[in-house]
Coordinates of C-alpha atoms in Angstrom, one line a residue:
X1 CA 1.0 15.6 46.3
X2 CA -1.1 16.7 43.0
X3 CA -3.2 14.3 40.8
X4 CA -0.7 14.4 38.1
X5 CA 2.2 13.7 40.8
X6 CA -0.2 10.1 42.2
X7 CA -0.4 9.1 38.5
X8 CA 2.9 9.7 38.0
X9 CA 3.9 7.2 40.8
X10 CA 1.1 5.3 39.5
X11 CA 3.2 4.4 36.2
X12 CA 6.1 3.9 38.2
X13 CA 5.0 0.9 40.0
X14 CA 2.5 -0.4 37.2
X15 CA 3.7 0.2 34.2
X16 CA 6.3 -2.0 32.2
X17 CA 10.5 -1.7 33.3
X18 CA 10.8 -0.5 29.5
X19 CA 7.7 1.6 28.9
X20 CA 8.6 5.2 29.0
X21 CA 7.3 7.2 32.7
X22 CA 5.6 10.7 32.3
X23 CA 7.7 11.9 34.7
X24 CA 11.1 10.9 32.6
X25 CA 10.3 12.7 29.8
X26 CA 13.1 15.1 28.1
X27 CA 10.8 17.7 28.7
X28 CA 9.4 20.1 25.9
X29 CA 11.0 22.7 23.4
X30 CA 10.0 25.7 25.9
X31 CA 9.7 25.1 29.4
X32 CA 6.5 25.4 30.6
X33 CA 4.7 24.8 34.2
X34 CA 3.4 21.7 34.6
X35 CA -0.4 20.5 34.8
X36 CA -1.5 20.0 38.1
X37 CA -3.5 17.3 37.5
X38 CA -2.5 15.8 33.8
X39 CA 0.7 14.1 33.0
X40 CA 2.6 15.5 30.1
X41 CA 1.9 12.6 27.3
X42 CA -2.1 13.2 28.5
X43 CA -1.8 16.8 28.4
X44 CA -0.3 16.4 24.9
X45 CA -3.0 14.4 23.4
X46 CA -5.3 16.7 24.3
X47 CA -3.5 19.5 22.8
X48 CA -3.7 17.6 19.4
X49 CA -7.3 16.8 19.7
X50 CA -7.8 20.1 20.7
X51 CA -5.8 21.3 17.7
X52 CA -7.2 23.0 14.2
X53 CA -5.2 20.6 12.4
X54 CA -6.6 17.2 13.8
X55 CA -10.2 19.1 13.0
X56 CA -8.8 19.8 9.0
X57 CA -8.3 15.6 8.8
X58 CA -12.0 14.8 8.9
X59 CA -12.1 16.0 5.2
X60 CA -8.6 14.6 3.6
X61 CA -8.4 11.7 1.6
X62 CA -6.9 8.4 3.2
X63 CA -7.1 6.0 -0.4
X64 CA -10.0 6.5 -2.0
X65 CA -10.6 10.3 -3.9
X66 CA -14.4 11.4 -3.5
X67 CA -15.5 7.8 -3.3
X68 CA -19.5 7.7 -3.3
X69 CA -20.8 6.5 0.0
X70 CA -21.0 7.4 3.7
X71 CA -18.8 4.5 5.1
X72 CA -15.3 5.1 3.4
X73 CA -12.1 6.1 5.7
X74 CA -10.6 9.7 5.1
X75 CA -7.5 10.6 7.2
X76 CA -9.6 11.2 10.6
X77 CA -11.0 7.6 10.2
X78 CA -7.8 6.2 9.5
X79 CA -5.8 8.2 12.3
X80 CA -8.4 7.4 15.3
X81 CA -8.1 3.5 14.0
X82 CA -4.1 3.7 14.4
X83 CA -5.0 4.9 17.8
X84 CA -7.3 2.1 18.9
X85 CA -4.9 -0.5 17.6
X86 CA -1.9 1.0 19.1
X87 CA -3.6 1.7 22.7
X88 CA -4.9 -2.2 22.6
X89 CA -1.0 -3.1 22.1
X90 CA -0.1 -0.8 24.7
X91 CA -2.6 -1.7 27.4
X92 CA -1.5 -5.1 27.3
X93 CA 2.2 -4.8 27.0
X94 CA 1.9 -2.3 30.2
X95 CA 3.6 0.6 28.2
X96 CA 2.7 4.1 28.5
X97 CA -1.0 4.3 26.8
X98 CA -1.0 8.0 27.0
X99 CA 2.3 8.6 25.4
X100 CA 1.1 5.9 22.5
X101 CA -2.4 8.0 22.1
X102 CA -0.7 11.5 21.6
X103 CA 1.7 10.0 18.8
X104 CA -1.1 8.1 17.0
X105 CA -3.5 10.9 17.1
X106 CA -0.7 13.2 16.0
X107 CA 0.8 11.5 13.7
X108 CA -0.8 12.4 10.4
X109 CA -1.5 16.2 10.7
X110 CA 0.9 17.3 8.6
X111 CA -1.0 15.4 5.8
X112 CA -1.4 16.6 2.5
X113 CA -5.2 17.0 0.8
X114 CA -5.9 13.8 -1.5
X115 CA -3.4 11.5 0.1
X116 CA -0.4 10.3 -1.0
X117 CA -1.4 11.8 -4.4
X118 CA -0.9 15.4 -2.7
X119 CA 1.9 14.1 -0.9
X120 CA 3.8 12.9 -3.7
X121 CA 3.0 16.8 -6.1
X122 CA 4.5 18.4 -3.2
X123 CA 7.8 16.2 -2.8
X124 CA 8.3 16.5 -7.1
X125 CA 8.1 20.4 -7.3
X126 CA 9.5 21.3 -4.4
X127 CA 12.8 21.8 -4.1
X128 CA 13.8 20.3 -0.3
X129 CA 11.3 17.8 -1.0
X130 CA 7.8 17.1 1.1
X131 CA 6.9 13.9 3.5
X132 CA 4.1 14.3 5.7
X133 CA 5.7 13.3 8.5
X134 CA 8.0 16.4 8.8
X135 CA 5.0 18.0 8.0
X136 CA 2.9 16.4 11.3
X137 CA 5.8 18.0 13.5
X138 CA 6.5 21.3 11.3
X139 CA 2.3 21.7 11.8
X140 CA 2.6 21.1 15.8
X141 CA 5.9 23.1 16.3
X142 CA 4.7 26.4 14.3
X143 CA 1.2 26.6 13.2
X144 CA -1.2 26.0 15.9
X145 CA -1.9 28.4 18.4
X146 CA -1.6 31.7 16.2
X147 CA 2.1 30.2 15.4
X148 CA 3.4 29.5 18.8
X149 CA 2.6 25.8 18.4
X150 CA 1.6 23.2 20.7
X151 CA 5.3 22.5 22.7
X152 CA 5.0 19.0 22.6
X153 CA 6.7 16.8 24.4
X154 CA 10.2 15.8 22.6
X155 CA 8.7 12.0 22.8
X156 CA 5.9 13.1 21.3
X157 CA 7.4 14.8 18.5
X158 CA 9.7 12.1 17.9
X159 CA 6.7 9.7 17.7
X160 CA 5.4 11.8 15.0
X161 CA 8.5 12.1 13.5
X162 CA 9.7 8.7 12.9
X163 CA 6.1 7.0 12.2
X164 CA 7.4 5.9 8.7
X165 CA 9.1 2.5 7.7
X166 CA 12.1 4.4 6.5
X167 CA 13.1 5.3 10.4
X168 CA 12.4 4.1 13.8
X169 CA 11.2 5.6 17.1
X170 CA 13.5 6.3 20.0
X171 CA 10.4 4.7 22.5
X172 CA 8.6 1.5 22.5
X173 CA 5.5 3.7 22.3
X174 CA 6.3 5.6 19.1
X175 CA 7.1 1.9 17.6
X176 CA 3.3 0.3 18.7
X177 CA 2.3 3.5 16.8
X178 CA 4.8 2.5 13.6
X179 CA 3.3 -0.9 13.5
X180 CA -0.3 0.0 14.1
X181 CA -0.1 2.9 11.7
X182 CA 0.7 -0.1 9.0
X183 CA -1.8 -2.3 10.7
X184 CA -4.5 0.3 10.3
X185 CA -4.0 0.9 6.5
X186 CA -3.4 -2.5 5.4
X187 CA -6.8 -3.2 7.7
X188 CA -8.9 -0.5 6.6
X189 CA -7.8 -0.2 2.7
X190 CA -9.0 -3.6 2.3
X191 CA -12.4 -3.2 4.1
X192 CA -12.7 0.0 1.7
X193 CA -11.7 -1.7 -1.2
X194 CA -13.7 -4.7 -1.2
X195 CA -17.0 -2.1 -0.2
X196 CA -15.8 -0.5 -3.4
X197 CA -15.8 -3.2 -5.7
X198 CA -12.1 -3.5 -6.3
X199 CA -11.3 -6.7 -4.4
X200 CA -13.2 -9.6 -3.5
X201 CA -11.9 -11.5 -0.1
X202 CA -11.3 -15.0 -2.5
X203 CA -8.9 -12.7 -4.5
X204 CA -6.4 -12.7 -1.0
X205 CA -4.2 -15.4 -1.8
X206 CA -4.1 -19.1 0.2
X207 CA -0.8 -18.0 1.3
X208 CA -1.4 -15.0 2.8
X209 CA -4.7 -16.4 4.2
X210 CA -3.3 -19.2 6.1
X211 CA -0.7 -17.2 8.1
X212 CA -2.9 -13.6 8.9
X213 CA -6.6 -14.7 8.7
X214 CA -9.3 -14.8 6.0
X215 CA -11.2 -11.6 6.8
X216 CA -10.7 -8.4 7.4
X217 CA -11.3 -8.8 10.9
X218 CA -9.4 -12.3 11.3
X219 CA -6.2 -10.6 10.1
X220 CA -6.5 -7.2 13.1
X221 CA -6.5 -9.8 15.5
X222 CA -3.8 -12.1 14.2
X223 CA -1.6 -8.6 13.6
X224 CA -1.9 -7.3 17.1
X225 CA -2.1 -10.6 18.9
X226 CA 1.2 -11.4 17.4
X227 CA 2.5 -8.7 18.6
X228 CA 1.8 -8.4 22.0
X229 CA 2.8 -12.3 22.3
X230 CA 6.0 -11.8 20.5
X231 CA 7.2 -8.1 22.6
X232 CA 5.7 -9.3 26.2
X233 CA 8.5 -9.0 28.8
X234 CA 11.3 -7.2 25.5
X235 CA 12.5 -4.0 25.2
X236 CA 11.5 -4.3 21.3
X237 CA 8.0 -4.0 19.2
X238 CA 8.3 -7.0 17.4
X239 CA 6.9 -9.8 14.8
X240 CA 6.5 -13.4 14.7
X241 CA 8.8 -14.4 12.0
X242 CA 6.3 -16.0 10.0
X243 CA 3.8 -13.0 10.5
X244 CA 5.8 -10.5 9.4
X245 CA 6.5 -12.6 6.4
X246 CA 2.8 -12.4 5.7
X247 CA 2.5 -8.8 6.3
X248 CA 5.0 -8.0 3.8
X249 CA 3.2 -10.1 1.5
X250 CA 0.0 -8.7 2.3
X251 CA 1.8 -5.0 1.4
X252 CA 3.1 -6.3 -2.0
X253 CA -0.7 -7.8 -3.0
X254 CA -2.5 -4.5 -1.5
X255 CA 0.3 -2.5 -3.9
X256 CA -0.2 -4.3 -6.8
X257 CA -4.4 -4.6 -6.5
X258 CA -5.0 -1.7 -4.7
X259 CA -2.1 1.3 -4.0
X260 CA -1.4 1.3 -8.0
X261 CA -5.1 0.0 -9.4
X262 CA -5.9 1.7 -12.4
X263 CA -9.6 2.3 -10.9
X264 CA -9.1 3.1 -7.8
X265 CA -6.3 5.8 -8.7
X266 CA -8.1 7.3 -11.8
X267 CA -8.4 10.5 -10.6
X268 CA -5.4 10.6 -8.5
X269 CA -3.1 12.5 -11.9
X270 CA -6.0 14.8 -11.9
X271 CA -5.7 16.0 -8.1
X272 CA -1.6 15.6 -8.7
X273 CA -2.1 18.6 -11.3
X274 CA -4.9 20.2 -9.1
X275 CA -1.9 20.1 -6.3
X276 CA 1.0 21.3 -8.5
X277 CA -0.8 24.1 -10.3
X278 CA -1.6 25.6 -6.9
X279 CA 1.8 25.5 -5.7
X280 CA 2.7 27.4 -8.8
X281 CA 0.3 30.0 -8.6
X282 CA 1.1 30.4 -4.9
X283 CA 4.9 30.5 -5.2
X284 CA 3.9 33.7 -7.6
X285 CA 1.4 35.0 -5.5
X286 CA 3.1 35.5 -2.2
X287 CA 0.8 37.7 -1.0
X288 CA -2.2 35.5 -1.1
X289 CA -0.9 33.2 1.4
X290 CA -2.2 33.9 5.2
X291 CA -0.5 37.0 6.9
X292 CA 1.3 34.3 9.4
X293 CA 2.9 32.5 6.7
X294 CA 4.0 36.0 5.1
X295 CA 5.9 36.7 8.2
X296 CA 7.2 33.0 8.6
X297 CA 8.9 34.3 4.9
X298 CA 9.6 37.5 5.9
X299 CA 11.6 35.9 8.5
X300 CA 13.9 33.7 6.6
X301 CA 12.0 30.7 5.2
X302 CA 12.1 29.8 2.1
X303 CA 9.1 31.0 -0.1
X304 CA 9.0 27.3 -1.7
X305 CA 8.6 25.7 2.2
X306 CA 5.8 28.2 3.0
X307 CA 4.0 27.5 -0.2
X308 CA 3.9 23.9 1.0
X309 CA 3.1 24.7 4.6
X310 CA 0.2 26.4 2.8
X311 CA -1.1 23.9 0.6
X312 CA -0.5 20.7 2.8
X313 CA -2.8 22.6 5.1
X314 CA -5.8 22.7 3.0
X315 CA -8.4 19.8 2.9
X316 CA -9.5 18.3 -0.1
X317 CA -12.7 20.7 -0.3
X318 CA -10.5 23.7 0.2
X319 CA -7.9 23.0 -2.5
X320 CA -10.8 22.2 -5.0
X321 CA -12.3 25.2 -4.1
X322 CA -9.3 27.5 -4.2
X323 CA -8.8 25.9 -7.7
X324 CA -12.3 26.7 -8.9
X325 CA -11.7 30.5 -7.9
X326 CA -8.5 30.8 -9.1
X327 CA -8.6 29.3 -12.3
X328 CA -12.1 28.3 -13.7
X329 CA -14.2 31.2 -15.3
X330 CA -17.4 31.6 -13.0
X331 CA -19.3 31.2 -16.3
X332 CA -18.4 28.0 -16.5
X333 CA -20.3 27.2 -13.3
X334 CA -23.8 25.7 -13.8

């Protein structure tokens, strides 16, 4: 019997009755041999940490654009947090902590540079639209590996997939990693924006206060505790009642104060344009895009959806200096 058989056997008598077993997975887009000593959620994650993509996130924007000091989140930050919250939930519920890692860490890496300000250029101009989380799997399926992607596991994938409040996970794992993904935001945005000035923690109303915590760090704990006291012994990922009441509260104050703040989002028009005018010049420029997205077109797809694939790529520095080159006159530069 190999390692990866013992752990395999290992989740079958440990694990929850509803977590999902490495060895029940639907398997992978191409067959492939397996590891002899990894199961296939572990073998995942390590692809994707592995992976150019999860590299790229250490320099895209999570909230704040180009904010001045050493301590703010960017997308790397924010995805290794939704991983630490969702493996906590996890551990404790007895579900599969491997499966939870590979969707968390993969979850964001189709991610656009500056945020949802990138996110949203893309989805106005073009014409099938853009959401990141198509993007995360598009990224995994096609572009790593010199295009033959990472063959994730169809778990995986649809962890990835269905991260967004708009759908919903076919596993228990891929819904810890929907909840913590919202846990992590509302968590870290917060911390960022009161280090920035923006809030203050007496501006959280009473209401709120009373039902998730006072702090920052009063309302992590109250979020996951919930949860794991509220799913223990279900086949769901659920909420108290009364705490998903305050989390939804807590999304319309961090909207209002935070998501649509006049100074926290001044310069997001200004990367929106930065964002657009690339696509532009790129959709007329074919040949400047990288010789495996020319044959990704060559092959059938759409010129507008390899454009994207392009741009959503790029981090923050890259975009900005791709725009410099492309369109300010070098003696402009001091």
């Amino acid at each position: 019997m190999t390692i990866r058989e013992k752990l395999e056997q290992y989740e079958k008598v440990y694990l929850s009755p509803y977590a999902t077993l490495s060895m029940n997975s639907k398997g992978r887009l191409k067959p492939e041999e397996q590891c002899d000593i990894r199961p296939v959620f572990q073998r995942d994650r390590d692809r994707i940490i592995h992976s150019k993509a999860f590299r790229r996130l250490k320099d895209k924007t999570q909230v704040f654009l180009t904010p001045e000091g050493d301590h703010y989140r960017t997308r790397l930050t924010h995805t290794l947090e939704v991983s630490q919250n969702a493996r906590t939930i996890a551990k404790a519920l007895r579900l599969n902590e491997d499966l939870v890692e590979a969707i968390a860490l993969g979850h964001d890496l189709g991610h656009t540079p500056f945020g949802h300000a990138g996110e949203r250029a893309l989805n106005m101009v073009c014409p099938f639209g853009f959401s990141h989380n198509e993007q995360s799997v598009r990224t995994v399926d096609l572009f790593e590996r010199d295009g033959t992607g990472l063959n994730l596991t169809y778990e995986v994938r649809d962890g990835i997939l269905n991260h967004q409040t708009s759908s919903m996970p076919a596993t228990l794992e891929g819904k810890i990693v929907r909840l913590s993904d919202k846990i992590a935001y509302f968590h870290h945005d917060m911390d960022d924006a009161i280090r920035g000035g923006i809030l203050k923690e007496a501006d959280i109303p009473l209401e709120i206060g009373k039902v998730l915590g006072y702090t920052t760090g009063e309302r992590l704990d109250r979020f996951i505790h919930d949860i794991v006291t509220e799913s223990t012994d279900k086949n769901d990922i659920v909420m108290s009642p009364e705490v998903e009441a305050g989390m939804k509260a807590l999304r319309s104050f961090m909207f209002e104060h935070v998501y649509e703040n006049k100074e926290a989002k001044s310069e997001e028009s200004k990367a929106e344009v930065l964002i657009i005018t690339l696509y532009e010049y790129y959709l007329s420029h074919l040949e400047k895009l990288p010789a495996d997205l020319i044959r990704l077109h060559e092959n059938g797809e759409p010129k507008e959806r390899v454009v994207c694939d392009y741009i959503a790529a790029m981090t923050d520095r890259f975009a900005i200096a791709q725009y410099d080159e492309l369109f300010i006159p070098q003696t402009w530069h001091g």
